[in-house]
PDB file of C-alpha atoms in Angstrom:
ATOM      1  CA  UNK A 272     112.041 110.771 171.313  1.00 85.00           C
ATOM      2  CA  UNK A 273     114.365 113.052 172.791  1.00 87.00           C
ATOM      3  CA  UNK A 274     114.219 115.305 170.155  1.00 88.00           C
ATOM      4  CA  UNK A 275     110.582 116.020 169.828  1.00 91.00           C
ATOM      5  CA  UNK A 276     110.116 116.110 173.429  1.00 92.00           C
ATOM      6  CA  UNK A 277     112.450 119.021 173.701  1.00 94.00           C
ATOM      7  CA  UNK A 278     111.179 120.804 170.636  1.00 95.00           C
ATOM      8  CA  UNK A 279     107.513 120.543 172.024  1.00 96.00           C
ATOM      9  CA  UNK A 280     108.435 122.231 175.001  1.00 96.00           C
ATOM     10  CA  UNK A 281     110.068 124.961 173.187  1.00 96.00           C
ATOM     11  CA  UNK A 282     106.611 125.517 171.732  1.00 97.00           C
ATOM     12  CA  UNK A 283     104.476 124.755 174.606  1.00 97.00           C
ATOM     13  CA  UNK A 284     106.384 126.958 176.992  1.00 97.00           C
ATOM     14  CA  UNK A 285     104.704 129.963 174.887  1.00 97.00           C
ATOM     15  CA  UNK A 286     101.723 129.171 176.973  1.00 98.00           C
ATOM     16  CA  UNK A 287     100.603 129.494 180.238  1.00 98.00           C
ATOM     17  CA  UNK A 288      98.073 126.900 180.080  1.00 98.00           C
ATOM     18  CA  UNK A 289      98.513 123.554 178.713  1.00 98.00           C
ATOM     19  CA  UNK A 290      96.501 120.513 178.247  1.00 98.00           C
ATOM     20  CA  UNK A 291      98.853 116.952 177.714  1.00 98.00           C
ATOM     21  CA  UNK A 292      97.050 114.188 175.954  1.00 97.00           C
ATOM     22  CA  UNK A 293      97.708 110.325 176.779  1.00 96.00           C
ATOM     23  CA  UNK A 294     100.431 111.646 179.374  1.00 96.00           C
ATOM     24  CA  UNK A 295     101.756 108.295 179.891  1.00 94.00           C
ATOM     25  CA  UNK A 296     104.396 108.441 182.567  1.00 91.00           C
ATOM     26  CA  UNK A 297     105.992 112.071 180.876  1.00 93.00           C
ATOM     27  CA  UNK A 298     107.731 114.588 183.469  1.00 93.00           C
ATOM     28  CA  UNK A 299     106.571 117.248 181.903  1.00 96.00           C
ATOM     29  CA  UNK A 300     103.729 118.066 184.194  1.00 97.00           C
ATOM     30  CA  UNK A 301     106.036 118.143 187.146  1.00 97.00           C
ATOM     31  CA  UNK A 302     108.385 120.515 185.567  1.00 96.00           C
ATOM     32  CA  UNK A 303     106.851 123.348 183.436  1.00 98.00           C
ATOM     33  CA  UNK A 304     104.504 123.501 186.943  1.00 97.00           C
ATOM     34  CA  UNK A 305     107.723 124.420 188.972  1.00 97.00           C
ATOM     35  CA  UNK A 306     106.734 127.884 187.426  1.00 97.00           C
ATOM     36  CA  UNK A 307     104.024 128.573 189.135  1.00 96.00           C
ATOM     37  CA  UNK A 308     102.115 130.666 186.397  1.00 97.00           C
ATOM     38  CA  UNK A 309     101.459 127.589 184.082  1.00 98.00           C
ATOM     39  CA  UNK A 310      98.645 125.521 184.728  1.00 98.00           C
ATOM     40  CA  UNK A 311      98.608 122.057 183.522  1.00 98.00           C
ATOM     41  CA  UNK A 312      96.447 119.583 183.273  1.00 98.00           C
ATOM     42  CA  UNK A 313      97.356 115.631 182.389  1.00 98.00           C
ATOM     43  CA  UNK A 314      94.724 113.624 180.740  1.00 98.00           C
ATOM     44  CA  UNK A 315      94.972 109.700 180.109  1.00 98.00           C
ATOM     45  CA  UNK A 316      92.623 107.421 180.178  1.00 97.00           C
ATOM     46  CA  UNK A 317      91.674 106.497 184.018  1.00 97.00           C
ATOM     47  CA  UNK A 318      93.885 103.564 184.836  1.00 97.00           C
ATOM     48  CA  UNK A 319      97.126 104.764 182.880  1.00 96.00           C
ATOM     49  CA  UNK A 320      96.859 108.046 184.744  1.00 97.00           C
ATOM     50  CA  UNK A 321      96.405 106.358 187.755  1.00 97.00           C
ATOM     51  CA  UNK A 322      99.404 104.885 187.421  1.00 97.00           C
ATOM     52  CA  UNK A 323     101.210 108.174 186.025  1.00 97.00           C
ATOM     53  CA  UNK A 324      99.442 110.076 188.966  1.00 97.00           C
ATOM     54  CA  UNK A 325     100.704 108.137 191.793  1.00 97.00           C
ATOM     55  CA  UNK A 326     104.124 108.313 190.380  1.00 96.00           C
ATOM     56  CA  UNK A 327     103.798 111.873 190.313  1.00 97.00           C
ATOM     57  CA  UNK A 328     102.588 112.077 193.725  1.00 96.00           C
ATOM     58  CA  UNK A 329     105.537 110.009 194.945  1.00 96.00           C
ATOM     59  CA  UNK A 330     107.973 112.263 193.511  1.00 96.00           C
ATOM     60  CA  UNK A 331     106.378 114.868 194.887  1.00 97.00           C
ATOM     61  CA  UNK A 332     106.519 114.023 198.337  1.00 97.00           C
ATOM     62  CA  UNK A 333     110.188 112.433 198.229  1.00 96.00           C
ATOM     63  CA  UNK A 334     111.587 115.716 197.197  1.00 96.00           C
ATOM     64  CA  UNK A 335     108.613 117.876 199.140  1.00 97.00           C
ATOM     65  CA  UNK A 336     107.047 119.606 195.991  1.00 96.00           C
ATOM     66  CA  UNK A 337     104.002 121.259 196.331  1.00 95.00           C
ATOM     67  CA  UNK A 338     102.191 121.462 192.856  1.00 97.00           C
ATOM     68  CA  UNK A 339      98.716 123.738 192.872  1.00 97.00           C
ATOM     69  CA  UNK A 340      99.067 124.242 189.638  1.00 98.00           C
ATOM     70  CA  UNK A 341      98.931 120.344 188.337  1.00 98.00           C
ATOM     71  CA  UNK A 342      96.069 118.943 187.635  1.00 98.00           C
ATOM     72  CA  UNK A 343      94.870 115.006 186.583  1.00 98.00           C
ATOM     73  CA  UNK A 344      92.292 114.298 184.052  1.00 98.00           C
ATOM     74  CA  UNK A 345      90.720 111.007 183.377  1.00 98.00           C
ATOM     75  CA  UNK A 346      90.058 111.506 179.702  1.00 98.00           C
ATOM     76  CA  UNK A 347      89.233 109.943 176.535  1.00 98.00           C
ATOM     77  CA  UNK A 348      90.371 112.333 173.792  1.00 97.00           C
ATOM     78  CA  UNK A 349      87.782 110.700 171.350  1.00 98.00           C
ATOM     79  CA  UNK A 350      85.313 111.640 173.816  1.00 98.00           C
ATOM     80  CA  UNK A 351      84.829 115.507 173.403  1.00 98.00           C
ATOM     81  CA  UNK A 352      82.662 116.003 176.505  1.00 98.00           C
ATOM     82  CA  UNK A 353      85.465 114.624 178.977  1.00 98.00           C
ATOM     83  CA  UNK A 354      87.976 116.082 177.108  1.00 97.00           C
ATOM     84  CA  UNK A 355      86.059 119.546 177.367  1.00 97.00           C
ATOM     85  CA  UNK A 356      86.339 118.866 181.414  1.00 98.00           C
ATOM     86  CA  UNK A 357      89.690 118.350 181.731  1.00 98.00           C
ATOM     87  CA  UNK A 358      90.079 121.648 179.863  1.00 97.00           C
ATOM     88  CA  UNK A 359      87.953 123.334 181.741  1.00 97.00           C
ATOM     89  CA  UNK A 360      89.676 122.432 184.990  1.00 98.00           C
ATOM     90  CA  UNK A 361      92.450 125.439 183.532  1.00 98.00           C
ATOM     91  CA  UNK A 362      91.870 129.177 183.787  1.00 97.00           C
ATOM     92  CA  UNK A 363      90.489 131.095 180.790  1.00 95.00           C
ATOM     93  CA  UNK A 364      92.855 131.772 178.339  1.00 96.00           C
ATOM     94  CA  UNK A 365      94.592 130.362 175.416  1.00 98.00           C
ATOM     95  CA  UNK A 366      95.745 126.696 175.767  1.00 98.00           C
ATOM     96  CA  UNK A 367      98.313 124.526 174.230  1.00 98.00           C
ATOM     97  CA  UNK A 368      97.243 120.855 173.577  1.00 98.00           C
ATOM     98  CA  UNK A 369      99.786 118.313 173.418  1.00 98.00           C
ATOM     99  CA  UNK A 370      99.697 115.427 171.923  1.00 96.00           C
ATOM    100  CA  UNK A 371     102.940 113.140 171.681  1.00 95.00           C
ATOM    101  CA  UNK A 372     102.689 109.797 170.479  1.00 91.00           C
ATOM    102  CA  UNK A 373      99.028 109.799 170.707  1.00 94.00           C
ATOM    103  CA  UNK A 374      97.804 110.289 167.257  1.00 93.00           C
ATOM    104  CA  UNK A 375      99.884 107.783 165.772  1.00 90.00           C
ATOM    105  CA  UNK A 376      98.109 104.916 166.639  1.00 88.00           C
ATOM    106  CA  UNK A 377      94.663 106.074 165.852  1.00 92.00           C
ATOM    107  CA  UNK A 378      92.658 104.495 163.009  1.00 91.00           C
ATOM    108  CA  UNK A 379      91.663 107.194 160.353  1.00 91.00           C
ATOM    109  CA  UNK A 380      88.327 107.622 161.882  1.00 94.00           C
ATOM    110  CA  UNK A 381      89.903 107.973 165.358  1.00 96.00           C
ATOM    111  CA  UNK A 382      92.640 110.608 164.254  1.00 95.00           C
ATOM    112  CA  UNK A 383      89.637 112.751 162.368  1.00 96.00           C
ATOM    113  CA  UNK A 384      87.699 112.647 165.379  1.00 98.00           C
ATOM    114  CA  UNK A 385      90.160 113.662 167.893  1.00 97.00           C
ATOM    115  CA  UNK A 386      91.031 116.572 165.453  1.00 97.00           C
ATOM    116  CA  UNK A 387      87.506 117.325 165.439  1.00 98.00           C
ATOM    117  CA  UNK A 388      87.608 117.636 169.279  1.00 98.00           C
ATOM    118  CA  UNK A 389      90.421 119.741 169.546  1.00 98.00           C
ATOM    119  CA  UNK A 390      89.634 121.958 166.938  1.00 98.00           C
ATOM    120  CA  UNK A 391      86.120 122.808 168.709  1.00 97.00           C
ATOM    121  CA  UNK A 392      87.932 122.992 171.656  1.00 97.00           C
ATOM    122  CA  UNK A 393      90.402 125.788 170.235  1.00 98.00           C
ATOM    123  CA  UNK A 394      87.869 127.591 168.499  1.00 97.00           C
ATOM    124  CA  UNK A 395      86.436 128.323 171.803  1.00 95.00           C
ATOM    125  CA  UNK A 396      89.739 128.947 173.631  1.00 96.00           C
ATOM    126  CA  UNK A 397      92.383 129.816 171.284  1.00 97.00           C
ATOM    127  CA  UNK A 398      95.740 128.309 171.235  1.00 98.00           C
ATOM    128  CA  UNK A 399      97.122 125.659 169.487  1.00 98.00           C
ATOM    129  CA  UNK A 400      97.383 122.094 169.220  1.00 98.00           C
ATOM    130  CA  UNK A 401     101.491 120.921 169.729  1.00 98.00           C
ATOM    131  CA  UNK A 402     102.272 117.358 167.855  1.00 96.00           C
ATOM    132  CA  UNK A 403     105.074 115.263 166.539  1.00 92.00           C
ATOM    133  CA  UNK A 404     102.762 112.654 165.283  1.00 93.00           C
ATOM    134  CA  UNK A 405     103.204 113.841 161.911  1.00 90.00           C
ATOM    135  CA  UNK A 406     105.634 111.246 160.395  1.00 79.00           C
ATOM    136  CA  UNK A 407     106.769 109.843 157.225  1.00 69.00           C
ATOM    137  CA  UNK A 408     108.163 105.981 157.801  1.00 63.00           C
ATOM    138  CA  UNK A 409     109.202 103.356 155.251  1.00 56.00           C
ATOM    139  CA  UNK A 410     106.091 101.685 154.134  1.00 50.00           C
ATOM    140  CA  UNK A 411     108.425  98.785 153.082  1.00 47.00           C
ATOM    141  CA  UNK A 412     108.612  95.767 155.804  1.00 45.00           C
ATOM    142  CA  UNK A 413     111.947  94.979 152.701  1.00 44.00           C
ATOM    143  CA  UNK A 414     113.631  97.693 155.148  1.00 47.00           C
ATOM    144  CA  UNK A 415     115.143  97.298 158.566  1.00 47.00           C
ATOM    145  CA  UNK A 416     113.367 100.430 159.566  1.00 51.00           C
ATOM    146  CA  UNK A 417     110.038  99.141 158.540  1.00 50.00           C
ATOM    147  CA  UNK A 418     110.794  95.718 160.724  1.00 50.00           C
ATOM    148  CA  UNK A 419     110.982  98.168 163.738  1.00 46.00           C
ATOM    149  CA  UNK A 420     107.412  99.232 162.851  1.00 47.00           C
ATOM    150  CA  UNK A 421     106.212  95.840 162.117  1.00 50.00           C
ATOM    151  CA  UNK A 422     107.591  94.740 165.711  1.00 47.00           C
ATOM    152  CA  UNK A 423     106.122  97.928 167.549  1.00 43.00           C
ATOM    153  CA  UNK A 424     102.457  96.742 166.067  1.00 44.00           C
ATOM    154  CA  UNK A 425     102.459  93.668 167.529  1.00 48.00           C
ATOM    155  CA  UNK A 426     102.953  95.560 170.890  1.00 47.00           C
ATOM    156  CA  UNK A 427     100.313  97.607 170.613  1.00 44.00           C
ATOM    157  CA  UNK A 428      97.376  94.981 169.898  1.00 49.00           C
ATOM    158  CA  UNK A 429      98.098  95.726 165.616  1.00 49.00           C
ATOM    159  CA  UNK A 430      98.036  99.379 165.480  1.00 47.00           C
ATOM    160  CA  UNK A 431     100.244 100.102 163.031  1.00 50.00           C
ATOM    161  CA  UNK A 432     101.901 103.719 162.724  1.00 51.00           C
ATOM    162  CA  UNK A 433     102.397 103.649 159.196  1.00 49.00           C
ATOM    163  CA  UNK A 434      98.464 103.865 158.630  1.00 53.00           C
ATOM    164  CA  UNK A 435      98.709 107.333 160.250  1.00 56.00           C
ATOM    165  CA  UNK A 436     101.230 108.215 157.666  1.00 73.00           C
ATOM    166  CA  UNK A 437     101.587 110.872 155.199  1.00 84.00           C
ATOM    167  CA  UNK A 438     104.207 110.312 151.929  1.00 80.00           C
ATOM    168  CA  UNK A 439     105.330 114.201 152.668  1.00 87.00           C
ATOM    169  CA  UNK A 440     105.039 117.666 154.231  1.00 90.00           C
ATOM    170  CA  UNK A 441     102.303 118.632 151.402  1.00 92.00           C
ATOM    171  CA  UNK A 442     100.231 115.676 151.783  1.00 93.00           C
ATOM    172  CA  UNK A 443     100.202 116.224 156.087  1.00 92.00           C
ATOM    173  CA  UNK A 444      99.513 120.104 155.623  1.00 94.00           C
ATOM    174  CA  UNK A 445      97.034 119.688 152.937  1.00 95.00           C
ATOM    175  CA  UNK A 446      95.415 116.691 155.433  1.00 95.00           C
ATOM    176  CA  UNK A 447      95.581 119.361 158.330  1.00 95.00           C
ATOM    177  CA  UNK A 448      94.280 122.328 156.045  1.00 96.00           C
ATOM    178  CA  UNK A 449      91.407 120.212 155.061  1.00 96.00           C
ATOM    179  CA  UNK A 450      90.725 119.003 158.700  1.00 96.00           C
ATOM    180  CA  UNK A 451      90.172 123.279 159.806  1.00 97.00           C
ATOM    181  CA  UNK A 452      93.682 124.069 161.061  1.00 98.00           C
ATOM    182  CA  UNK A 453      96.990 126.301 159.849  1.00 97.00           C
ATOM    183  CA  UNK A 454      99.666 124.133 160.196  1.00 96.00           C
ATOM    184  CA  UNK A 455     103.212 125.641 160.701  1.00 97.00           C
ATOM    185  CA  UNK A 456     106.483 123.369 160.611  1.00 95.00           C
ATOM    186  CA  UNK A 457     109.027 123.716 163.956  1.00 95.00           C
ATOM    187  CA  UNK A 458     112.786 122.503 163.527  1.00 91.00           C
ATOM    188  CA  UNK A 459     114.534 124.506 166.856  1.00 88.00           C
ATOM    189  CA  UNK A 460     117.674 123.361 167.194  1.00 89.00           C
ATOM    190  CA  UNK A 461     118.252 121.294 170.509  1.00 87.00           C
ATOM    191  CA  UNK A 462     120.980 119.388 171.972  1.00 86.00           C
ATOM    192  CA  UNK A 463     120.397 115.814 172.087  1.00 84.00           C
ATOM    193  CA  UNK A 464     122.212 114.439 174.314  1.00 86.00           C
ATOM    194  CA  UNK A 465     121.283 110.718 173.933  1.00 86.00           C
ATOM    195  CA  UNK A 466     122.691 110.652 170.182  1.00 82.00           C
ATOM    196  CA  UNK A 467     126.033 111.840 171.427  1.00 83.00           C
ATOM    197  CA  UNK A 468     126.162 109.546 174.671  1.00 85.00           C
ATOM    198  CA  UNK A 469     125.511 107.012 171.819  1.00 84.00           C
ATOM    199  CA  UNK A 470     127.977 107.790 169.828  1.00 83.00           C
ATOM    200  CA  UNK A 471     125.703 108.222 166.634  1.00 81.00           C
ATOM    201  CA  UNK A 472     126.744 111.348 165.517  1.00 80.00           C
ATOM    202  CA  UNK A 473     127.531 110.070 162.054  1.00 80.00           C
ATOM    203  CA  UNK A 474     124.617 107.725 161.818  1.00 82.00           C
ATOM    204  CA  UNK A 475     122.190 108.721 158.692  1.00 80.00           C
ATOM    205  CA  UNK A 476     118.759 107.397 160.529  1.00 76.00           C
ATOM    206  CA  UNK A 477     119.565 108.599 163.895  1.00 77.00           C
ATOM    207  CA  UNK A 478     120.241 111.918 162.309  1.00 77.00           C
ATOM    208  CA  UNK A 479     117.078 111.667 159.793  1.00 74.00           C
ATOM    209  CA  UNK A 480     114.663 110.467 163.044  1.00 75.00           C
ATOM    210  CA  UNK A 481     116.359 113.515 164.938  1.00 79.00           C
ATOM    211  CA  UNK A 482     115.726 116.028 162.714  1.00 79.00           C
ATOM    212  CA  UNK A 483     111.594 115.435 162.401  1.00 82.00           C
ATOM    213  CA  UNK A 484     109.874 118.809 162.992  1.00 88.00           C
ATOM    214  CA  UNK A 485     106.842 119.580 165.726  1.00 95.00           C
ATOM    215  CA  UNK A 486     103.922 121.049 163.723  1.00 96.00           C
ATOM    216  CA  UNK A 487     101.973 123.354 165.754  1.00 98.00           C
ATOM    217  CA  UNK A 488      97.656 123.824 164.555  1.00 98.00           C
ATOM    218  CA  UNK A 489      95.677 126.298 165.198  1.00 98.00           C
ATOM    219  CA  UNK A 490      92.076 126.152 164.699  1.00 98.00           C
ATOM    220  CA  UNK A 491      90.716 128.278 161.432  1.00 96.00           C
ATOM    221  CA  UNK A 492      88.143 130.614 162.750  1.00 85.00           C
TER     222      UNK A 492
END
């Protein structure tokens, strides 16, 4: 988590405007605003960003930050129109979407139409959509790794990951290719700090699951 978080702002922080899908309760709103020539906008649906928005607030006034430039977005990201709003509370310009542990759970039909969205969305702005949910997990429940899966699907009323799954890098930028985008593969280095606080340095899977890449799309014109 650490990992793609950090390499996602590498790539969003060659934006000035960016769009955050299914925010959750992520900082990064609050901080890429403390400059004040980004303008972001978090989208969730209305009582999870609520929730994230209050928190926001709260920090806000403890530490008496003033945030113009942060906006909230009650959104569905299925839902093109109110995903076309929360857009178009930013200036013109190109925008960087991010999505971060969004697409994952979609069903097939979902993930195709949120692409869909986006895409239209970036054909008329430019920019880029920013995403780690490109991932390649055991398909195996033989595997410990698999029973993490298993165990994070009956959190999330049986959405299962692994059906979002692609068996390689060809088979994901093939998937994107054929869904109107130019994928390109990001691995910046970054220092992740929870591994070593962990002590899991030597650790094959913490080292595998650190080393995923951030795929950045851009809509084919």
């Amino acid at each position: 988590a650490e990992a793609r978080y950090k390499r996602i702002d590498i790539q969003a922080h060659k934006y000035k405007n960016i769009l955050e899908i299914a925010v959750g309760r992520s900082p990064r709103g609050l901080i890429f605003t403390e400059d004040q020539e980004i303008n972001y906008v978090a989208t969730d649906l209305p009582d999870s960003l609520a929730n994230h928005r209050l928190l926001i607030e709260e920090l806000m006034k403890r530490h008496n930050l003033k945030r113009p430039n942060l906006k909230f977005a009650p959104a569905n990201a299925l839902n093109f129109n109110e995903l076309k709003d929360a857009l178009d509370l930013l200036p013109k310009g190109q925008v960087a979407v991010i999505s971060e542990g969004f697409m994952i759970y979609l069903s097939d039909k979902e993930r195709l139409i949120f692409l869909d969205n986006v895409r239209r969305l970036l054909v008329e702005r430019g920019g880029c959509l920013i995403t780690s949910d490109v991932i390649f997990p055991p398909r195996s429940s033989n595997k410990s790794p698999a029973g993490i899966f298993d165990n994070l699907s009956k959190t999330t009323g049986g959405r299962d990951m692994r059906n979002s799954s692609f068996r390689d890098i060809q088979e994901a930028r093939s998937f994107f290719d054929g869904n109107g985008f130019v994928p390109e593969i990001y691995t910046d280095k970054v220092d992740i700090t929870s591994i070593k606080k962990l002590k899991l340095e030597n650790d094959p899977a913490s080292q595998r699951v650190s080393s995923y890449p951030v795929w950045v799309l851009k809509a084919k014109i």
